[in-house]
Amino acid sequence: MKSCGIIVEYNPFHNGHQYHAKMAQELSQADVVIAVMSGNFLQRGEPAIIDKWTRAKEALSHGADLVVELPFAYAVQSADYFARGGIKLLHALECDSLCFGTDDRSEMDYQRFGAFVKDHQTEIDQQYQTIKNNGMSYPQQMTEVFRKIYPENGLNFSTPNHILGLSYAKENAHYDKPMVLYPLKREQAGYHDLKIHSRFASATAIRQAVFANELSGIRQVLPEQVSKDLEQAAIVSWENYWPLLKYKLISSSIEELQEIYQMKEGIEYRLKEAAKDADSFSVFIEKAKTKRYTWTRLQRLATYLLINVSQQEIEASWRHSHLHVLGFTEKGQQYLKEKKKTVSLPLITKVSKTLNDRLSLDIRSDQIYRLGNTAISEQNFGRSPIRLP
Amino acid sequence: MKSCGIIVEYNPFHNGHQYHAKMAQELSQADVVIAVMSGNFLQRGEPAIIDKWTRAKEALSHGADLVVELPFAYAVQSADYFARGGIKLLHALECDSLCFGTDDRSEMDYQRFGAFVKDHQTEIDQQYQTIKNNGMSYPQQMTEVFRKIYPENGLNFSTPNHILGLSYAKENAHYDKPMVLYPLKREQAGYHDLKIHSRFASATAIRQAVFANELSGIRQVLPEQVSKDLEQAAIVSWENYWPLLKYKLISSSIEELQEIYQMKEGIEYRLKEAAKDADSFSVFIEKAKTKRYTWTRLQRLATYLLINVSQQEIEASWRHSHLHVLGFTEKGQQYLKEKKKTVSLPLITKVSKTLNDRLSLDIRSDQIYRLGNTAISEQNFGRSPIRLP
């Protein structure tokens, strides 16, 4: 069976995502669409608005045939590591192609770009060394590096989806049998676009409407099932976890904070100070924000803190990757049967206590996720993959 | 000026406490009554129902002339360490006598008992060694030890206030100039008595009524001001901190839990497991309780956990004791003036940032105490002692 992968978050699932899954199948002519999806904590350092099982179910009813969880150690990361995890899991599943959205307006050849980076890594690193202290942001610096050594394409690293596309291409090129890449241009609704368009809207706009309790205005951009889930399922935002994060910052010593992954350069002092009088997560981040520490970077740090995760734990999780299957359609199940003897990472369809060590970070992050809303059910033990006809 | 000390918690302040302060003055004929009072966390491992400043103010209006805070490292402890701290602070303040409540019905001579223990410590330790593994509780074992080596008095270590009295006597005897001891028999309302008597009731019964929102039934056992405070001030119970404690237990590794003061013998596994499905503090303790780990012992452990306190930190706090003055009457202020050049511990009347290190444990415990109710105001920085005419 032929497969096409997509790397997703679905926070929440909307019509644009359904279009993406449908186009992945059409462009690749694959038999199954495999979604590697972030679990309960997301790339930008946020708790998912709805839990991973609900989002997996929505995905399976709207174009995906198999949903596999991207582990925490890859999911809550900047583009490069996020892409590394997604591509790794898809390769382990012997996926033939990858379809991803892009904000890029040019006709760039991602496959060729990936191969170029693979062959010129030393040159890129050298070029980066010459400008790394120029005060620009990392995306700006990368744009600069590639303008010099790869001028054929006017690369722009400043829109999130385009950066992800470039990261996918780079990662993919490192494998012996790279997947075929299908970039999909976003027709409407850019990443940060806050307006609700006719049938499409950005996930950001949708979340704002949900938290403002204005679901009626966004029904037309969501599948009916998702509207229902957003009304009935337990939803959370960072604010639900703010009391816990504040407690963590107040109760931990500076030395303990320094044990947290990515906590360096003295930001621990700044976070501890900002927590003292902040009575909401957004006030806290506004207080802590600097030019160097952007909202997203701080949110990721806040997530590492909330989950109490160390460098060693992230690295251990990278070493022990796995494929936690959240659900499948009949076709997806057939695909798994066909591949299960050759997949290159452990396939987990049921989390048992014996997996405690291998999955410790993921299990703990889900236990803490549940503290945000008492209505969130157990996320691992005793749960079988969702099976849709 | 002559002074009489009392060691108190006031959780909350009631008529029995007013009687105690009055009798302290009458029995000792002192000019000032000095109250050493637990701060925001108490001997039995609980958050105080009302914050330390409110309780200090109530004490000053009802018989105390000077209120000094018993540091966390002494306050949240079993009788021996609690007594050590209280006696240490009173001696530092050059107090002449000590008046304490007792449930004991005999006419025992506490002063003589203290001197006896001081002179026979080796014998007591040896006797204890022979029975320490007999399965009895520690109070029962102590009763047994003293029945053998000090039969003149039928000592009974099983009522909390009597145990405290014995501990005060033991500690006091170690000083060159011991204080004169005035035991005060409780006329009514034993420690654990749940009935509300005419004008007296136990603090336990009063707290139950407050949490059940039945203040009307207990007005006659409280000074008017306290009734008002219990209606208007921010009140808390362990349940307010349960989400934080649950988060702490879920997010910490076993190794991290083992760093907590008194966390040993594997109780960390039991607490982590009990936290998982408990949705309240009382359910949690009921689940974790064993014959060895009583409610009070578990509450103390829970407090150490909540405050994230290590053995080293407790010991550092013992080494750097201080006298944090919460308030005084005119007489109390006069007494301080008279003694301030000779007191043997640093006198703190205003907490400034320079005291951060010395007071770190106390400051942190107060910051965490404030997380239980947003209406609790800053507990240290910028606060001057309460001054009552």
XYZ file of N, CA and C in Angstrom, chain B residues 101-229:
387
model
N -0.584 25.454 78.592
C -1.753 24.643 78.908
C -1.374 23.180 78.994
N -2.114 22.426 79.806
C -1.849 20.997 79.881
C -3.144 20.240 80.095
N -3.213 19.038 79.539
C -4.391 18.189 79.734
C -4.197 17.305 80.951
N -2.992 17.382 81.529
C -2.645 16.492 82.625
C -3.513 16.779 83.848
N -3.982 15.706 84.494
C -4.850 15.880 85.659
C -4.036 15.828 86.969
N -2.790 15.338 86.887
C -1.990 15.195 88.109
C -1.394 16.536 88.524
N -0.659 16.516 89.582
C -0.029 17.742 90.072
C 1.475 17.685 89.812
N 1.863 17.146 88.679
C 3.286 16.901 88.451
C 4.112 18.193 88.438
N 5.371 18.027 88.818
C 6.288 19.163 88.854
C 7.108 19.169 87.559
N 6.685 20.005 86.616
C 7.340 20.033 85.303
C 8.806 20.440 85.423
N 9.047 21.410 86.315
C 10.411 21.898 86.473
C 11.340 20.738 86.905
N 10.856 19.970 87.851
C 11.655 18.854 88.360
C 11.837 17.799 87.263
N 10.733 17.571 86.516
C 10.792 16.613 85.409
C 11.861 17.023 84.383
N 11.895 18.306 84.039
C 12.879 18.809 83.077
C 14.303 18.564 83.561
N 14.531 18.878 84.836
C 15.869 18.690 85.407
C 16.227 17.205 85.421
N 15.251 16.351 85.757
C 15.477 14.909 85.777
C 15.915 14.399 84.401
N 15.191 14.826 83.380
C 15.514 14.375 82.010
C 16.916 14.835 81.627
N 17.231 16.071 81.944
C 18.551 16.615 81.605
C 19.651 15.744 82.249
N 19.437 15.338 83.482
C 20.453 14.575 84.210
C 20.465 13.084 83.879
N 19.389 12.576 83.261
C 19.294 11.135 82.997
C 19.153 10.792 81.520
N 19.595 11.704 80.645
C 19.372 11.498 79.213
C 19.930 10.158 78.718
N 21.133 9.789 79.170
C 21.754 8.539 78.712
C 20.883 7.336 79.086
N 20.433 7.329 80.323
C 19.576 6.242 80.807
C 18.279 6.149 79.985
N 17.693 7.308 79.696
C 16.450 7.353 78.905
C 16.697 6.778 77.520
N 17.800 7.208 76.893
C 18.129 6.718 75.554
C 18.329 5.210 75.563
N 19.028 4.724 76.579
C 19.277 3.271 76.675
C 17.964 2.506 76.821
N 17.123 2.988 77.708
C 15.827 2.345 77.938
C 15.013 2.320 76.639
N 15.078 3.453 75.911
C 14.328 3.559 74.652
C 14.829 2.542 73.624
N 16.157 2.359 73.587
C 16.745 1.398 72.643
C 16.176 -0.009 72.841
N 15.917 -0.378 74.090
C 15.454 -1.748 74.364
C 14.029 -1.981 73.863
N 13.239 -0.902 73.689
C 11.838 -1.118 73.296
C 11.483 -0.480 71.953
N 12.468 0.128 71.292
C 12.101 0.952 70.138
C 11.477 0.169 68.980
N 11.680 -1.140 68.950
C 11.057 -1.908 67.863
C 9.859 -2.740 68.326
N 9.232 -2.327 69.418
C 8.133 -3.137 69.953
C 6.781 -2.875 69.288
N 6.779 -2.034 68.257
C 5.545 -1.828 67.501
C 4.611 -0.771 68.083
N 4.925 -0.269 69.251
C 4.094 0.794 69.839
C 4.383 2.120 69.142
N 3.470 3.064 69.336
C 3.702 4.409 68.806
C 4.750 5.091 69.688
N 5.347 6.143 69.182
C 6.384 6.845 69.922
C 5.863 7.377 71.269
N 4.673 8.006 71.302
C 4.163 8.457 72.610
C 4.000 7.296 73.601
N 3.486 6.165 73.106
C 3.327 5.000 73.986
C 4.678 4.526 74.512
N 5.681 4.523 73.627
C 7.016 4.083 74.029
C 7.602 4.999 75.096
N 7.396 6.295 74.935
C 7.923 7.254 75.910
C 7.239 7.079 77.274
N 5.928 6.837 77.226
C 5.195 6.576 78.467
C 5.834 5.387 79.189
N 6.132 4.352 78.388
C 6.742 3.120 78.894
C 8.120 3.396 79.507
N 8.938 4.139 78.790
C 10.292 4.461 79.264
C 10.220 5.139 80.626
N 9.351 6.138 80.722
C 9.302 6.909 81.964
C 8.616 6.159 83.102
N 7.744 5.211 82.774
C 7.138 4.378 83.805
C 8.237 3.578 84.505
N 9.270 3.209 83.752
C 10.353 2.403 84.317
C 11.360 3.228 85.102
N 11.792 4.358 84.507
C 12.901 5.061 85.162
C 12.461 6.245 86.003
N 11.183 6.617 85.952
C 10.724 7.800 86.680
C 9.326 7.524 87.207
N 9.213 6.456 88.030
C 7.883 5.993 88.412
C 7.143 6.940 89.358
N 7.858 7.926 89.943
C 7.188 8.841 90.887
C 5.966 9.506 90.253
N 6.099 9.822 88.955
C 4.989 10.462 88.254
C 4.404 9.500 87.228
N 3.098 9.338 87.231
C 2.467 8.507 86.211
C 2.387 9.306 84.921
N 3.536 9.406 84.196
C 3.561 10.243 82.987
C 2.798 9.592 81.843
N 2.093 10.421 81.104
C 1.329 9.919 79.973
C 1.595 10.816 78.761
N 2.221 10.219 77.762
C 2.621 11.020 76.601
C 1.579 11.014 75.485
N 0.348 10.657 75.826
C -0.586 10.458 74.713
C -1.559 11.606 74.482
N -1.534 12.677 75.245
C -2.369 13.829 74.878
C -1.459 14.956 74.414
N -1.813 15.569 73.297
C -0.908 16.507 72.625
C -0.380 17.613 73.528
N -1.261 18.247 74.306
C -0.789 19.381 75.100
C 0.124 18.961 76.232
N -0.126 17.777 76.767
C 0.740 17.290 77.827
C 2.130 16.975 77.255
N 2.154 16.372 76.078
C 3.445 16.098 75.422
C 4.215 17.391 75.217
N 3.513 18.430 74.763
C 4.182 19.712 74.557
C 4.729 20.245 75.870
N 3.949 20.144 76.926
C 4.395 20.615 78.231
C 5.674 19.917 78.667
N 5.700 18.610 78.498
C 6.895 17.841 78.858
C 8.089 18.273 78.008
N 7.840 18.527 76.717
C 8.927 18.958 75.830
C 9.451 20.333 76.235
N 8.537 21.242 76.570
C 8.972 22.561 77.043
C 9.878 22.396 78.273
N 9.433 21.569 79.201
C 10.178 21.386 80.450
C 11.575 20.842 80.180
N 11.655 19.850 79.281
C 12.956 19.258 78.930
C 13.878 20.304 78.322
N 13.357 21.051 77.335
C 14.170 22.059 76.656
C 14.640 23.132 77.622
N 13.710 23.598 78.402
C 13.969 24.711 79.319
C 15.091 24.378 80.305
N 15.108 23.101 80.722
C 16.092 22.680 81.730
C 17.532 22.781 81.210
N 17.691 22.815 79.871
C 19.034 22.866 79.297
C 19.685 24.244 79.387
N 18.915 25.254 79.718
C 19.484 26.600 79.763
C 20.037 26.890 81.160
N 21.048 27.726 81.186
C 21.667 28.069 82.477
C 20.674 28.701 83.445
N 19.829 29.567 82.884
C 18.828 30.223 83.726
C 17.450 29.819 83.226
N 16.983 28.625 83.635
C 15.687 28.176 83.106
C 14.551 29.121 83.504
N 13.533 29.180 82.651
C 12.353 29.993 82.983
C 11.553 29.278 84.071
N 10.815 30.044 84.854
C 9.876 29.461 85.818
C 8.679 28.946 85.032
N 8.246 27.738 85.333
C 7.158 27.136 84.551
C 5.813 27.251 85.264
N 4.805 27.677 84.540
C 3.436 27.737 85.066
C 2.504 26.884 84.200
N 2.339 25.613 84.565
C 1.371 24.804 83.810
C -0.040 25.281 84.134
N -0.882 25.287 83.125
C -2.255 25.762 83.308
C -3.205 24.652 82.873
N -3.970 24.119 83.831
C -4.871 23.017 83.470
C -6.021 23.517 82.623
N -6.338 22.759 81.608
C -7.500 23.113 80.792
C -8.748 22.788 81.587
N -9.577 23.778 81.763
C -10.781 23.551 82.549
C -11.822 22.805 81.729
N -11.946 23.189 80.509
C -12.957 22.607 79.628
C -12.343 22.434 78.240
N -13.053 21.715 77.391
C -12.673 21.611 75.979
C -11.267 21.046 75.756
N -11.165 19.734 75.748
C -9.907 19.066 75.430
C -9.508 19.338 73.989
N -8.280 18.987 73.685
C -7.681 19.285 72.386
C -8.524 18.804 71.201
N -8.993 17.573 71.314
C -9.710 17.000 70.172
C -11.221 17.037 70.360
N -11.676 17.704 71.424
C -13.098 17.760 71.745
C -13.841 18.480 70.627
N -14.893 17.859 70.100
C -15.584 18.470 68.964
C -16.850 19.228 69.357
N -17.275 19.080 70.611
C -18.488 19.783 71.041
C -18.162 21.240 71.339
N -19.139 22.096 71.133
C -18.976 23.501 71.476
C -19.545 23.679 72.893
N -18.705 24.063 73.835
C -19.177 24.276 75.192
C -19.649 25.725 75.335
N -20.101 26.085 76.516
C -20.725 27.404 76.688
C -19.838 28.544 76.162
N -18.680 28.754 76.795
C -17.844 29.866 76.345
C -16.511 29.394 75.768
N -16.298 28.079 75.825
C -15.024 27.541 75.335
C -15.262 26.414 74.335
N -14.414 26.346 73.332
C -14.469 25.227 72.394
C -13.060 25.015 71.869
N -12.769 23.799 71.403
C -11.441 23.543 70.862
C -11.321 24.219 69.501
N -10.083 24.537 69.131
C -9.839 25.155 67.826
C -10.315 24.239 66.700
N -10.196 22.926 66.913
C -10.643 21.960 65.902
C -12.140 22.136 65.625
N -12.924 22.211 66.697
C -14.369 22.377 66.544
C -14.690 23.697 65.860
N -13.937 24.735 66.205
C -14.186 26.053 65.620
C -13.875 26.035 64.117
N -12.755 25.421 63.744
C -12.410 25.351 62.309
C -13.488 24.599 61.529
N -13.946 23.499 62.098
C -15.017 22.736 61.422
C -16.229 23.610 61.171
N -16.603 24.383 62.184
C -17.769 25.258 62.036
C -17.518 26.323 60.969
N -16.308 26.880 60.945
C -15.989 27.913 59.964
C -16.066 27.342 58.545
N -15.467 26.158 58.344
C -15.452 25.577 56.998
C -16.851 25.143 56.568
N -17.698 24.824 57.550
C -19.077 24.455 57.228
C -19.955 25.697 57.109
N -19.328 26.881 57.221
C -20.056 28.141 57.126
C -21.125 28.283 58.204
N -20.800 27.836 59.390
C -21.770 27.913 60.496
C -21.199 28.758 61.629
N -20.821 29.971 61.283
C -20.205 30.861 62.265
C -21.155 31.229 63.400
N -22.434 31.306 63.098
C -23.394 31.743 64.115
C -23.315 30.868 65.370
N -23.057 29.582 65.187
C -23.032 28.660 66.318
C -21.802 28.792 67.201
N -20.809 29.537 66.760
C -19.568 29.575 67.543
C -19.204 30.975 68.024
N -20.086 31.930 67.745
C -19.781 33.304 68.163
C -19.488 33.423 69.652
N -20.164 32.614 70.465
C -19.995 32.769 71.918
C -18.646 32.268 72.416
N -17.899 31.536 71.597
C -16.588 31.052 72.061
C -15.437 31.871 71.471
N -15.794 32.928 70.708
C -14.763 33.746 70.052
C -14.883 35.200 70.475
N -13.754 35.903 70.629
C -13.847 37.357 70.775
C -14.519 37.938 69.527
N -15.226 39.043 69.691
C -15.997 39.634 68.590
C -15.113 39.893 67.365
N -13.919 40.429 67.619
C -13.007 40.755 66.519
C -12.658 39.515 65.693
N -12.469 38.392 66.370
C -12.115 37.156 65.654
C -13.280 36.692 64.780
N -14.505 36.764 65.318
C -15.688 36.422 64.521
C -15.701 37.233 63.235
N -15.444 38.529 63.368
C -15.429 39.417 62.195
C -14.339 38.992 61.220
N -13.137 38.737 61.755
C -12.027 38.331 60.876
C -12.367 37.044 60.128
